[in-house]
GROMACS .gro file of C-alpha atoms in nm:
model
  421
    1UNK     CA    1  -0.522   3.147   1.327
    2UNK     CA    2  -0.320   2.897   1.542
    3UNK     CA    3   0.066   2.917   1.573
    4UNK     CA    4   0.221   2.702   1.300
    5UNK     CA    5   0.334   2.368   1.495
    6UNK     CA    6   0.672   2.237   1.473
    7UNK     CA    7   0.784   1.874   1.406
    8UNK     CA    8   1.054   1.927   1.661
    9UNK     CA    9   0.937   1.804   2.016
   10UNK     CA   10   0.879   2.039   2.308
   11UNK     CA   11   1.140   2.010   2.601
   12UNK     CA   12   1.076   1.665   2.796
   13UNK     CA   13   1.208   1.516   3.122
   14UNK     CA   14   1.589   1.474   3.165
   15UNK     CA   15   1.561   1.084   3.084
   16UNK     CA   16   1.362   1.150   2.771
   17UNK     CA   17   1.562   1.434   2.675
   18UNK     CA   18   1.887   1.223   2.685
   19UNK     CA   19   1.706   0.944   2.497
   20UNK     CA   20   1.585   1.197   2.214
   21UNK     CA   21   1.968   1.364   2.196
   22UNK     CA   22   2.090   1.013   2.138
   23UNK     CA   23   1.852   0.940   1.871
   24UNK     CA   24   1.934   1.264   1.709
   25UNK     CA   25   2.314   1.201   1.729
   26UNK     CA   26   2.270   0.850   1.604
   27UNK     CA   27   2.073   0.989   1.299
   28UNK     CA   28   2.328   1.246   1.235
   29UNK     CA   29   2.616   0.966   1.253
   30UNK     CA   30   2.430   0.783   0.972
   31UNK     CA   31   2.662   0.854   0.714
   32UNK     CA   32   2.750   1.212   0.724
   33UNK     CA   33   2.963   1.292   0.421
   34UNK     CA   34   3.031   1.577   0.177
   35UNK     CA   35   3.069   1.525  -0.207
   36UNK     CA   36   3.401   1.716  -0.289
   37UNK     CA   37   3.434   1.586  -0.654
   38UNK     CA   38   3.166   1.471  -0.904
   39UNK     CA   39   3.270   1.452  -1.271
   40UNK     CA   40   3.228   1.224  -1.564
   41UNK     CA   41   3.460   1.292  -1.850
   42UNK     CA   42   3.313   1.131  -2.171
   43UNK     CA   43   3.624   1.147  -2.370
   44UNK     CA   44   3.791   0.916  -2.113
   45UNK     CA   45   3.476   0.705  -2.050
   46UNK     CA   46   3.583   0.781  -1.679
   47UNK     CA   47   3.389   0.906  -1.359
   48UNK     CA   48   3.529   1.052  -1.028
   49UNK     CA   49   3.345   1.072  -0.714
   50UNK     CA   50   3.529   1.200  -0.403
   51UNK     CA   51   3.355   1.203  -0.065
   52UNK     CA   52   3.463   1.324   0.265
   53UNK     CA   53   3.356   1.132   0.587
   54UNK     CA   54   3.206   1.398   0.798
   55UNK     CA   55   3.039   1.172   1.052
   56UNK     CA   56   3.145   1.082   1.411
   57UNK     CA   57   3.256   0.708   1.303
   58UNK     CA   58   3.467   0.557   1.062
   59UNK     CA   59   3.308   0.397   0.789
   60UNK     CA   60   3.407  -0.005   0.726
   61UNK     CA   61   3.230  -0.095   0.402
   62UNK     CA   62   3.063   0.197   0.222
   63UNK     CA   63   2.805   0.157  -0.050
   64UNK     CA   64   2.793   0.418  -0.323
   65UNK     CA   65   2.475   0.463  -0.535
   66UNK     CA   66   2.431   0.725  -0.794
   67UNK     CA   67   2.207   0.826  -1.092
   68UNK     CA   68   2.319   0.836  -1.441
   69UNK     CA   69   2.161   0.968  -1.772
   70UNK     CA   70   1.865   0.749  -1.921
   71UNK     CA   71   2.037   0.468  -2.127
   72UNK     CA   72   2.365   0.491  -1.977
   73UNK     CA   73   2.508   0.162  -1.828
   74UNK     CA   74   2.780   0.155  -1.579
   75UNK     CA   75   3.019  -0.125  -1.684
   76UNK     CA   76   3.351  -0.142  -1.482
   77UNK     CA   77   3.438  -0.245  -1.120
   78UNK     CA   78   3.758  -0.138  -0.962
   79UNK     CA   79   3.928  -0.363  -0.738
   80UNK     CA   80   3.716  -0.431  -0.421
   81UNK     CA   81   3.401  -0.329  -0.582
   82UNK     CA   82   3.109  -0.470  -0.736
   83UNK     CA   83   2.802  -0.311  -0.901
   84UNK     CA   84   2.432  -0.373  -0.969
   85UNK     CA   85   2.237  -0.155  -1.183
   86UNK     CA   86   1.851  -0.076  -1.156
   87UNK     CA   87   1.689   0.163  -1.432
   88UNK     CA   88   1.933   0.464  -1.413
   89UNK     CA   89   2.067   0.383  -1.068
   90UNK     CA   90   2.403   0.219  -1.020
   91UNK     CA   91   2.493   0.091  -0.679
   92UNK     CA   92   2.847  -0.003  -0.599
   93UNK     CA   93   2.920  -0.234  -0.292
   94UNK     CA   94   3.247  -0.356  -0.120
   95UNK     CA   95   3.386  -0.717  -0.185
   96UNK     CA   96   3.622  -0.679   0.106
   97UNK     CA   97   3.647  -0.413   0.382
   98UNK     CA   98   3.726  -0.067   0.332
   99UNK     CA   99   3.805   0.193   0.607
  100UNK     CA  100   3.741   0.563   0.565
  101UNK     CA  101   3.811   0.752   0.886
  102UNK     CA  102   3.643   1.036   1.032
  103UNK     CA  103   3.735   1.356   0.829
  104UNK     CA  104   3.928   1.134   0.567
  105UNK     CA  105   3.825   1.143   0.203
  106UNK     CA  106   3.801   0.839  -0.055
  107UNK     CA  107   3.809   0.880  -0.426
  108UNK     CA  108   3.601   0.641  -0.604
  109UNK     CA  109   3.605   0.544  -0.971
  110UNK     CA  110   3.378   0.412  -1.232
  111UNK     CA  111   3.321   0.388  -1.597
  112UNK     CA  112   2.998   0.349  -1.833
  113UNK     CA  113   2.938   0.318  -2.193
  114UNK     CA  114   2.879   0.698  -2.240
  115UNK     CA  115   3.130   0.925  -2.432
  116UNK     CA  116   2.972   1.245  -2.330
  117UNK     CA  117   3.048   1.433  -2.015
  118UNK     CA  118   2.791   1.475  -1.736
  119UNK     CA  119   2.771   1.471  -1.338
  120UNK     CA  120   2.632   1.178  -1.126
  121UNK     CA  121   2.295   1.263  -0.955
  122UNK     CA  122   2.154   1.197  -0.624
  123UNK     CA  123   2.465   1.027  -0.467
  124UNK     CA  124   2.386   0.826  -0.169
  125UNK     CA  125   2.637   0.669   0.059
  126UNK     CA  126   2.579   0.414   0.324
  127UNK     CA  127   2.762   0.208   0.591
  128UNK     CA  128   2.708  -0.043   0.841
  129UNK     CA  129   2.894   0.156   1.097
  130UNK     CA  130   2.677   0.454   1.042
  131UNK     CA  131   2.454   0.425   1.355
  132UNK     CA  132   2.287   0.133   1.449
  133UNK     CA  133   2.062  -0.088   1.200
  134UNK     CA  134   1.715   0.044   1.250
  135UNK     CA  135   1.429  -0.223   1.316
  136UNK     CA  136   1.222  -0.333   1.014
  137UNK     CA  137   0.938  -0.104   0.970
  138UNK     CA  138   0.613  -0.209   1.107
  139UNK     CA  139   0.295  -0.221   0.877
  140UNK     CA  140   0.207   0.108   0.780
  141UNK     CA  141  -0.102   0.270   0.595
  142UNK     CA  142  -0.202   0.240   0.227
  143UNK     CA  143  -0.094   0.515  -0.010
  144UNK     CA  144  -0.434   0.671   0.031
  145UNK     CA  145  -0.455   0.650   0.407
  146UNK     CA  146  -0.086   0.813   0.426
  147UNK     CA  147  -0.214   1.091   0.207
  148UNK     CA  148  -0.508   1.147   0.421
  149UNK     CA  149  -0.297   1.148   0.725
  150UNK     CA  150  -0.051   1.390   0.595
  151UNK     CA  151  -0.323   1.613   0.469
  152UNK     CA  152  -0.439   1.663   0.839
  153UNK     CA  153  -0.102   1.718   0.976
  154UNK     CA  154  -0.053   1.993   0.699
  155UNK     CA  155  -0.354   2.156   0.797
  156UNK     CA  156  -0.235   2.167   1.158
  157UNK     CA  157   0.124   2.289   1.047
  158UNK     CA  158   0.023   2.536   0.757
  159UNK     CA  159  -0.360   2.542   0.746
  160UNK     CA  160  -0.389   2.368   0.418
  161UNK     CA  161  -0.360   2.021   0.318
  162UNK     CA  162  -0.113   2.100   0.063
  163UNK     CA  163   0.235   2.022   0.210
  164UNK     CA  164   0.440   2.341   0.238
  165UNK     CA  165   0.786   2.238   0.148
  166UNK     CA  166   0.882   2.620   0.111
  167UNK     CA  167   0.745   2.719   0.457
  168UNK     CA  168   0.996   2.878   0.722
  169UNK     CA  169   0.970   3.144   1.011
  170UNK     CA  170   1.077   3.169   1.379
  171UNK     CA  171   0.766   3.110   1.579
  172UNK     CA  172   0.907   3.217   1.879
  173UNK     CA  173   0.885   2.847   2.067
  174UNK     CA  174   1.272   2.861   2.179
  175UNK     CA  175   1.335   2.608   1.904
  176UNK     CA  176   1.491   2.824   1.622
  177UNK     CA  177   1.356   2.839   1.275
  178UNK     CA  178   1.060   2.622   1.202
  179UNK     CA  179   1.072   2.486   0.838
  180UNK     CA  180   0.927   2.293   0.577
  181UNK     CA  181   0.690   2.000   0.550
  182UNK     CA  182   0.729   1.871   0.923
  183UNK     CA  183   0.833   2.181   1.091
  184UNK     CA  184   1.202   2.090   1.102
  185UNK     CA  185   1.371   2.307   1.356
  186UNK     CA  186   1.706   2.445   1.367
  187UNK     CA  187   1.755   2.401   1.749
  188UNK     CA  188   1.645   2.055   1.795
  189UNK     CA  189   1.838   1.840   1.547
  190UNK     CA  190   1.609   1.770   1.267
  191UNK     CA  191   1.670   2.055   1.011
  192UNK     CA  192   2.033   1.988   0.995
  193UNK     CA  193   1.942   1.635   0.885
  194UNK     CA  194   1.752   1.798   0.594
  195UNK     CA  195   2.027   2.007   0.501
  196UNK     CA  196   2.297   1.749   0.528
  197UNK     CA  197   2.108   1.536   0.301
  198UNK     CA  198   2.048   1.822   0.064
  199UNK     CA  199   2.427   1.897   0.064
  200UNK     CA  200   2.510   1.538  -0.011
  201UNK     CA  201   2.281   1.587  -0.337
  202UNK     CA  202   2.382   1.926  -0.447
  203UNK     CA  203   2.688   2.149  -0.367
  204UNK     CA  204   2.685   2.534  -0.327
  205UNK     CA  205   2.841   2.563  -0.649
  206UNK     CA  206   2.553   2.359  -0.804
  207UNK     CA  207   2.275   2.602  -0.671
  208UNK     CA  208   2.243   2.495  -0.308
  209UNK     CA  209   2.159   2.799  -0.123
  210UNK     CA  210   2.161   2.625   0.229
  211UNK     CA  211   2.505   2.469   0.196
  212UNK     CA  212   2.639   2.782   0.380
  213UNK     CA  213   2.457   2.724   0.695
  214UNK     CA  214   2.593   2.387   0.778
  215UNK     CA  215   2.870   2.524   1.005
  216UNK     CA  216   2.625   2.747   1.177
  217UNK     CA  217   2.374   2.446   1.212
  218UNK     CA  218   2.665   2.222   1.334
  219UNK     CA  219   2.759   2.470   1.617
  220UNK     CA  220   2.393   2.500   1.724
  221UNK     CA  221   2.336   2.122   1.716
  222UNK     CA  222   2.650   2.051   1.920
  223UNK     CA  223   2.489   2.278   2.182
  224UNK     CA  224   2.178   2.094   2.156
  225UNK     CA  225   2.361   1.755   2.196
  226UNK     CA  226   2.544   1.877   2.480
  227UNK     CA  227   2.302   2.023   2.684
  228UNK     CA  228   1.985   1.831   2.579
  229UNK     CA  229   1.799   2.153   2.561
  230UNK     CA  230   1.633   2.309   2.252
  231UNK     CA  231   1.817   2.585   2.106
  232UNK     CA  232   1.641   2.916   2.049
  233UNK     CA  233   1.937   3.130   1.923
  234UNK     CA  234   1.977   3.152   1.510
  235UNK     CA  235   2.267   3.395   1.543
  236UNK     CA  236   2.496   3.168   1.362
  237UNK     CA  237   2.246   3.135   1.068
  238UNK     CA  238   2.162   3.500   1.065
  239UNK     CA  239   2.548   3.583   1.037
  240UNK     CA  240   2.568   3.408   0.702
  241UNK     CA  241   2.242   3.480   0.518
  242UNK     CA  242   1.847   3.503   0.526
  243UNK     CA  243   1.742   3.155   0.635
  244UNK     CA  244   1.388   3.197   0.574
  245UNK     CA  245   1.419   3.331   0.239
  246UNK     CA  246   1.679   3.075   0.109
  247UNK     CA  247   1.470   2.787   0.259
  248UNK     CA  248   1.185   2.907   0.055
  249UNK     CA  249   1.389   2.950  -0.254
  250UNK     CA  250   1.525   2.604  -0.249
  251UNK     CA  251   1.184   2.476  -0.304
  252UNK     CA  252   1.037   2.729  -0.509
  253UNK     CA  253   1.342   2.699  -0.770
  254UNK     CA  254   1.244   2.457  -1.025
  255UNK     CA  255   1.604   2.339  -1.065
  256UNK     CA  256   1.676   2.266  -0.680
  257UNK     CA  257   1.301   2.162  -0.610
  258UNK     CA  258   1.340   1.802  -0.648
  259UNK     CA  259   1.635   1.746  -0.437
  260UNK     CA  260   1.510   1.982  -0.155
  261UNK     CA  261   1.161   1.805  -0.164
  262UNK     CA  262   1.327   1.453  -0.165
  263UNK     CA  263   1.540   1.550   0.147
  264UNK     CA  264   1.241   1.667   0.335
  265UNK     CA  265   1.042   1.360   0.255
  266UNK     CA  266   1.331   1.127   0.356
  267UNK     CA  267   1.374   1.281   0.691
  268UNK     CA  268   1.018   1.327   0.769
  269UNK     CA  269   0.949   0.952   0.691
  270UNK     CA  270   1.284   0.853   0.897
  271UNK     CA  271   1.212   1.054   1.214
  272UNK     CA  272   0.831   1.047   1.220
  273UNK     CA  273   0.633   0.827   0.999
  274UNK     CA  274   0.831   0.504   1.015
  275UNK     CA  275   0.888   0.528   1.401
  276UNK     CA  276   0.515   0.600   1.432
  277UNK     CA  277   0.428   0.292   1.221
  278UNK     CA  278   0.657   0.106   1.460
  279UNK     CA  279   0.516   0.213   1.767
  280UNK     CA  280   0.179   0.116   1.626
  281UNK     CA  281   0.294  -0.221   1.554
  282UNK     CA  282   0.471  -0.265   1.896
  283UNK     CA  283   0.135  -0.178   2.102
  284UNK     CA  284  -0.090  -0.362   1.873
  285UNK     CA  285  -0.274  -0.095   1.691
  286UNK     CA  286  -0.385  -0.181   1.360
  287UNK     CA  287  -0.635   0.085   1.239
  288UNK     CA  288  -0.528   0.375   1.007
  289UNK     CA  289  -0.673   0.620   1.240
  290UNK     CA  290  -0.496   0.521   1.541
  291UNK     CA  291  -0.165   0.512   1.311
  292UNK     CA  292  -0.264   0.883   1.163
  293UNK     CA  293  -0.306   1.002   1.539
  294UNK     CA  294   0.049   0.846   1.633
  295UNK     CA  295   0.204   1.007   1.308
  296UNK     CA  296   0.056   1.363   1.394
  297UNK     CA  297   0.176   1.307   1.735
  298UNK     CA  298   0.525   1.216   1.642
  299UNK     CA  299   0.541   1.534   1.424
  300UNK     CA  300   0.404   1.750   1.715
  301UNK     CA  301   0.596   1.607   2.021
  302UNK     CA  302   0.876   1.429   1.881
  303UNK     CA  303   1.019   1.078   1.999
  304UNK     CA  304   1.030   1.166   2.359
  305UNK     CA  305   0.703   1.327   2.384
  306UNK     CA  306   0.512   1.040   2.200
  307UNK     CA  307   0.682   0.772   2.437
  308UNK     CA  308   0.544   0.980   2.731
  309UNK     CA  309   0.202   1.010   2.576
  310UNK     CA  310   0.189   0.652   2.513
  311UNK     CA  311   0.293   0.547   2.880
  312UNK     CA  312   0.035   0.782   3.009
  313UNK     CA  313  -0.242   0.642   2.776
  314UNK     CA  314  -0.137   0.297   2.881
  315UNK     CA  315  -0.155   0.390   3.251
  316UNK     CA  316  -0.526   0.525   3.199
  317UNK     CA  317  -0.645   0.202   3.039
  318UNK     CA  318  -0.479   0.000   3.332
  319UNK     CA  319  -0.163  -0.107   3.165
  320UNK     CA  320   0.073   0.032   3.427
  321UNK     CA  321   0.322  -0.244   3.368
  322UNK     CA  322   0.335  -0.132   2.991
  323UNK     CA  323   0.253  -0.471   2.866
  324UNK     CA  324   0.305  -0.488   2.471
  325UNK     CA  325   0.094  -0.513   2.288
  326UNK     CA  326  -0.154  -0.327   2.479
  327UNK     CA  327  -0.463  -0.410   2.250
  328UNK     CA  328  -0.619  -0.731   2.394
  329UNK     CA  329  -0.456  -0.720   2.728
  330UNK     CA  330  -0.689  -0.749   2.990
  331UNK     CA  331  -0.962  -0.676   2.742
  332UNK     CA  332  -0.828  -0.339   2.626
  333UNK     CA  333  -0.964  -0.213   2.305
  334UNK     CA  334  -0.821  -0.012   2.046
  335UNK     CA  335  -1.132   0.228   2.071
  336UNK     CA  336  -1.063   0.293   2.449
  337UNK     CA  337  -0.673   0.311   2.411
  338UNK     CA  338  -0.706   0.576   2.141
  339UNK     CA  339  -0.971   0.768   2.326
  340UNK     CA  340  -0.712   0.802   2.635
  341UNK     CA  341  -0.425   0.844   2.426
  342UNK     CA  342  -0.605   1.182   2.279
  343UNK     CA  343  -0.716   1.299   2.602
  344UNK     CA  344  -0.345   1.280   2.736
  345UNK     CA  345  -0.236   1.469   2.417
  346UNK     CA  346  -0.518   1.721   2.470
  347UNK     CA  347  -0.395   1.787   2.836
  348UNK     CA  348  -0.022   1.824   2.730
  349UNK     CA  349  -0.120   2.092   2.461
  350UNK     CA  350  -0.348   2.268   2.706
  351UNK     CA  351  -0.102   2.268   2.983
  352UNK     CA  352   0.146   2.475   2.752
  353UNK     CA  353   0.088   2.846   2.700
  354UNK     CA  354   0.210   2.843   2.344
  355UNK     CA  355   0.073   2.501   2.239
  356UNK     CA  356  -0.272   2.553   2.378
  357UNK     CA  357  -0.354   2.737   2.085
  358UNK     CA  358  -0.334   2.429   1.887
  359UNK     CA  359  -0.532   2.220   2.108
  360UNK     CA  360  -0.793   2.164   1.822
  361UNK     CA  361  -0.588   1.927   1.604
  362UNK     CA  362  -0.644   1.673   1.860
  363UNK     CA  363  -1.022   1.703   1.832
  364UNK     CA  364  -1.017   1.609   1.459
  365UNK     CA  365  -0.899   1.265   1.556
  366UNK     CA  366  -1.132   1.230   1.854
  367UNK     CA  367  -1.445   1.298   1.609
  368UNK     CA  368  -1.316   1.050   1.366
  369UNK     CA  369  -1.289   0.812   1.647
  370UNK     CA  370  -1.637   0.875   1.748
  371UNK     CA  371  -1.783   0.831   1.403
  372UNK     CA  372  -1.561   0.499   1.384
  373UNK     CA  373  -1.388   0.620   1.065
  374UNK     CA  374  -1.111   0.373   1.152
  375UNK     CA  375  -0.985   0.302   0.771
  376UNK     CA  376  -1.019   0.687   0.689
  377UNK     CA  377  -1.244   0.552   0.408
  378UNK     CA  378  -1.491   0.791   0.447
  379UNK     CA  379  -1.494   1.150   0.355
  380UNK     CA  380  -1.489   1.385   0.658
  381UNK     CA  381  -1.476   1.760   0.730
  382UNK     CA  382  -1.235   1.899   1.004
  383UNK     CA  383  -1.521   2.107   1.147
  384UNK     CA  384  -1.438   2.025   1.499
  385UNK     CA  385  -1.291   2.213   1.801
  386UNK     CA  386  -1.170   2.089   2.136
  387UNK     CA  387  -1.445   2.279   2.295
  388UNK     CA  388  -1.707   2.076   2.086
  389UNK     CA  389  -1.551   1.718   2.231
  390UNK     CA  390  -1.450   1.833   2.575
  391UNK     CA  391  -1.605   2.159   2.706
  392UNK     CA  392  -1.583   2.535   2.658
  393UNK     CA  393  -1.260   2.580   2.851
  394UNK     CA  394  -1.035   2.536   2.545
  395UNK     CA  395  -0.954   2.811   2.308
  396UNK     CA  396  -1.034   2.826   1.936
  397UNK     CA  397  -0.727   2.721   1.716
  398UNK     CA  398  -0.875   2.901   1.427
  399UNK     CA  399  -0.784   2.630   1.143
  400UNK     CA  400  -0.978   2.673   0.822
  401UNK     CA  401  -1.224   2.382   0.791
  402UNK     CA  402  -1.152   2.131   0.507
  403UNK     CA  403  -1.336   1.844   0.351
  404UNK     CA  404  -1.100   1.545   0.305
  405UNK     CA  405  -1.196   1.266   0.062
  406UNK     CA  406  -1.064   0.908   0.108
  407UNK     CA  407  -0.787   0.953  -0.174
  408UNK     CA  408  -0.667   1.241   0.002
  409UNK     CA  409  -0.814   1.510  -0.228
  410UNK     CA  410  -0.975   1.787  -0.050
  411UNK     CA  411  -1.175   2.098  -0.077
  412UNK     CA  412  -1.295   2.415   0.117
  413UNK     CA  413  -1.674   2.387   0.224
  414UNK     CA  414  -1.861   2.696   0.210
  415UNK     CA  415  -2.086   2.604   0.505
  416UNK     CA  416  -2.039   2.372   0.821
  417UNK     CA  417  -2.116   2.339   1.160
  418UNK     CA  418  -1.875   2.268   1.440
  419UNK     CA  419  -1.955   1.947   1.619
  420UNK     CA  420  -1.765   1.645   1.770
  421UNK     CA  421  -2.048   1.408   1.645
   0.00000   0.00000   0.00000
């Protein structure tokens, strides 16, 4: 079977690496914080949340959102705050500026109609100064199309359409531990975002086995940010625990599963799905198949890698000036552009001694293109290899053949024939 594929990007050229590092740094600056106190004392009708700004920029007008028990109503605004409530989520925003400096803490008070004691859930803190405002997401896929797209990527990552949130191992690709639904890597700045999110939701005292790794992850990530190079070493993590076992337990434990899964989903969408949909919009790609191909490439190659692939595809179809949108420019069709994009991606994988074992993942999208399954609305099988599409020089990746339905459900066929048609 092929090596499992990481969501973190392979090393790129210097300019691309600098861009990727800047993106990771900005994402980590997006309201990094630690919750140090989270209490609600029913006898006093009074709640307290204390958070510490662990980011790289001062907060200037924070918003605090958190969950309360069903039926509980938030009913008090401290000076400078106002709130709204949607279901069991209370959201407090500032009516005037409030600065919370780097490494400074802030104590937030609230009240509800509950006279029983509990702790707020899913505390989220945002602030306009935490990174730049991202562009609005481009049109994405329908829920079923996204499920099919995620099924495919999960096959390449874990040999099953079932998303493997508990997966973790060191695959020896120079990027540390590869973990979770999108192959988050400890050495490239994405695993730390999952753990930072998880720490914000759940403390070590509340069952967070991954919290103890934050200091080591920060050290590794600082090396990544300063050098622009993927970090293979996991020594700082191994010194405090068994990362692989703790990652798996964090998902398999029913008490912590929801929080851990939520953080993986959030980071995957923020780093891969939403940027992929934005790239599709920029270049004029409108079909679910093209968007699925971009999404998988984002997971596999990262931001700098996919931008390099897009440039190469544009050059190959005669758009050396990188005019956007490319579809319709000088008669360029989406069919031709996707064909060239997949060929360029095939070449990148085939040129790498580790990643050549995963080259068959590109062939699946090529077969769908040749069959015209543009909206992913027709059931299909993944019974195709790169050698079936482009010749016998490519190795067999060994992925288990799956049958995927338009609603994302799937099965394992007992018989099949490899073909690119």
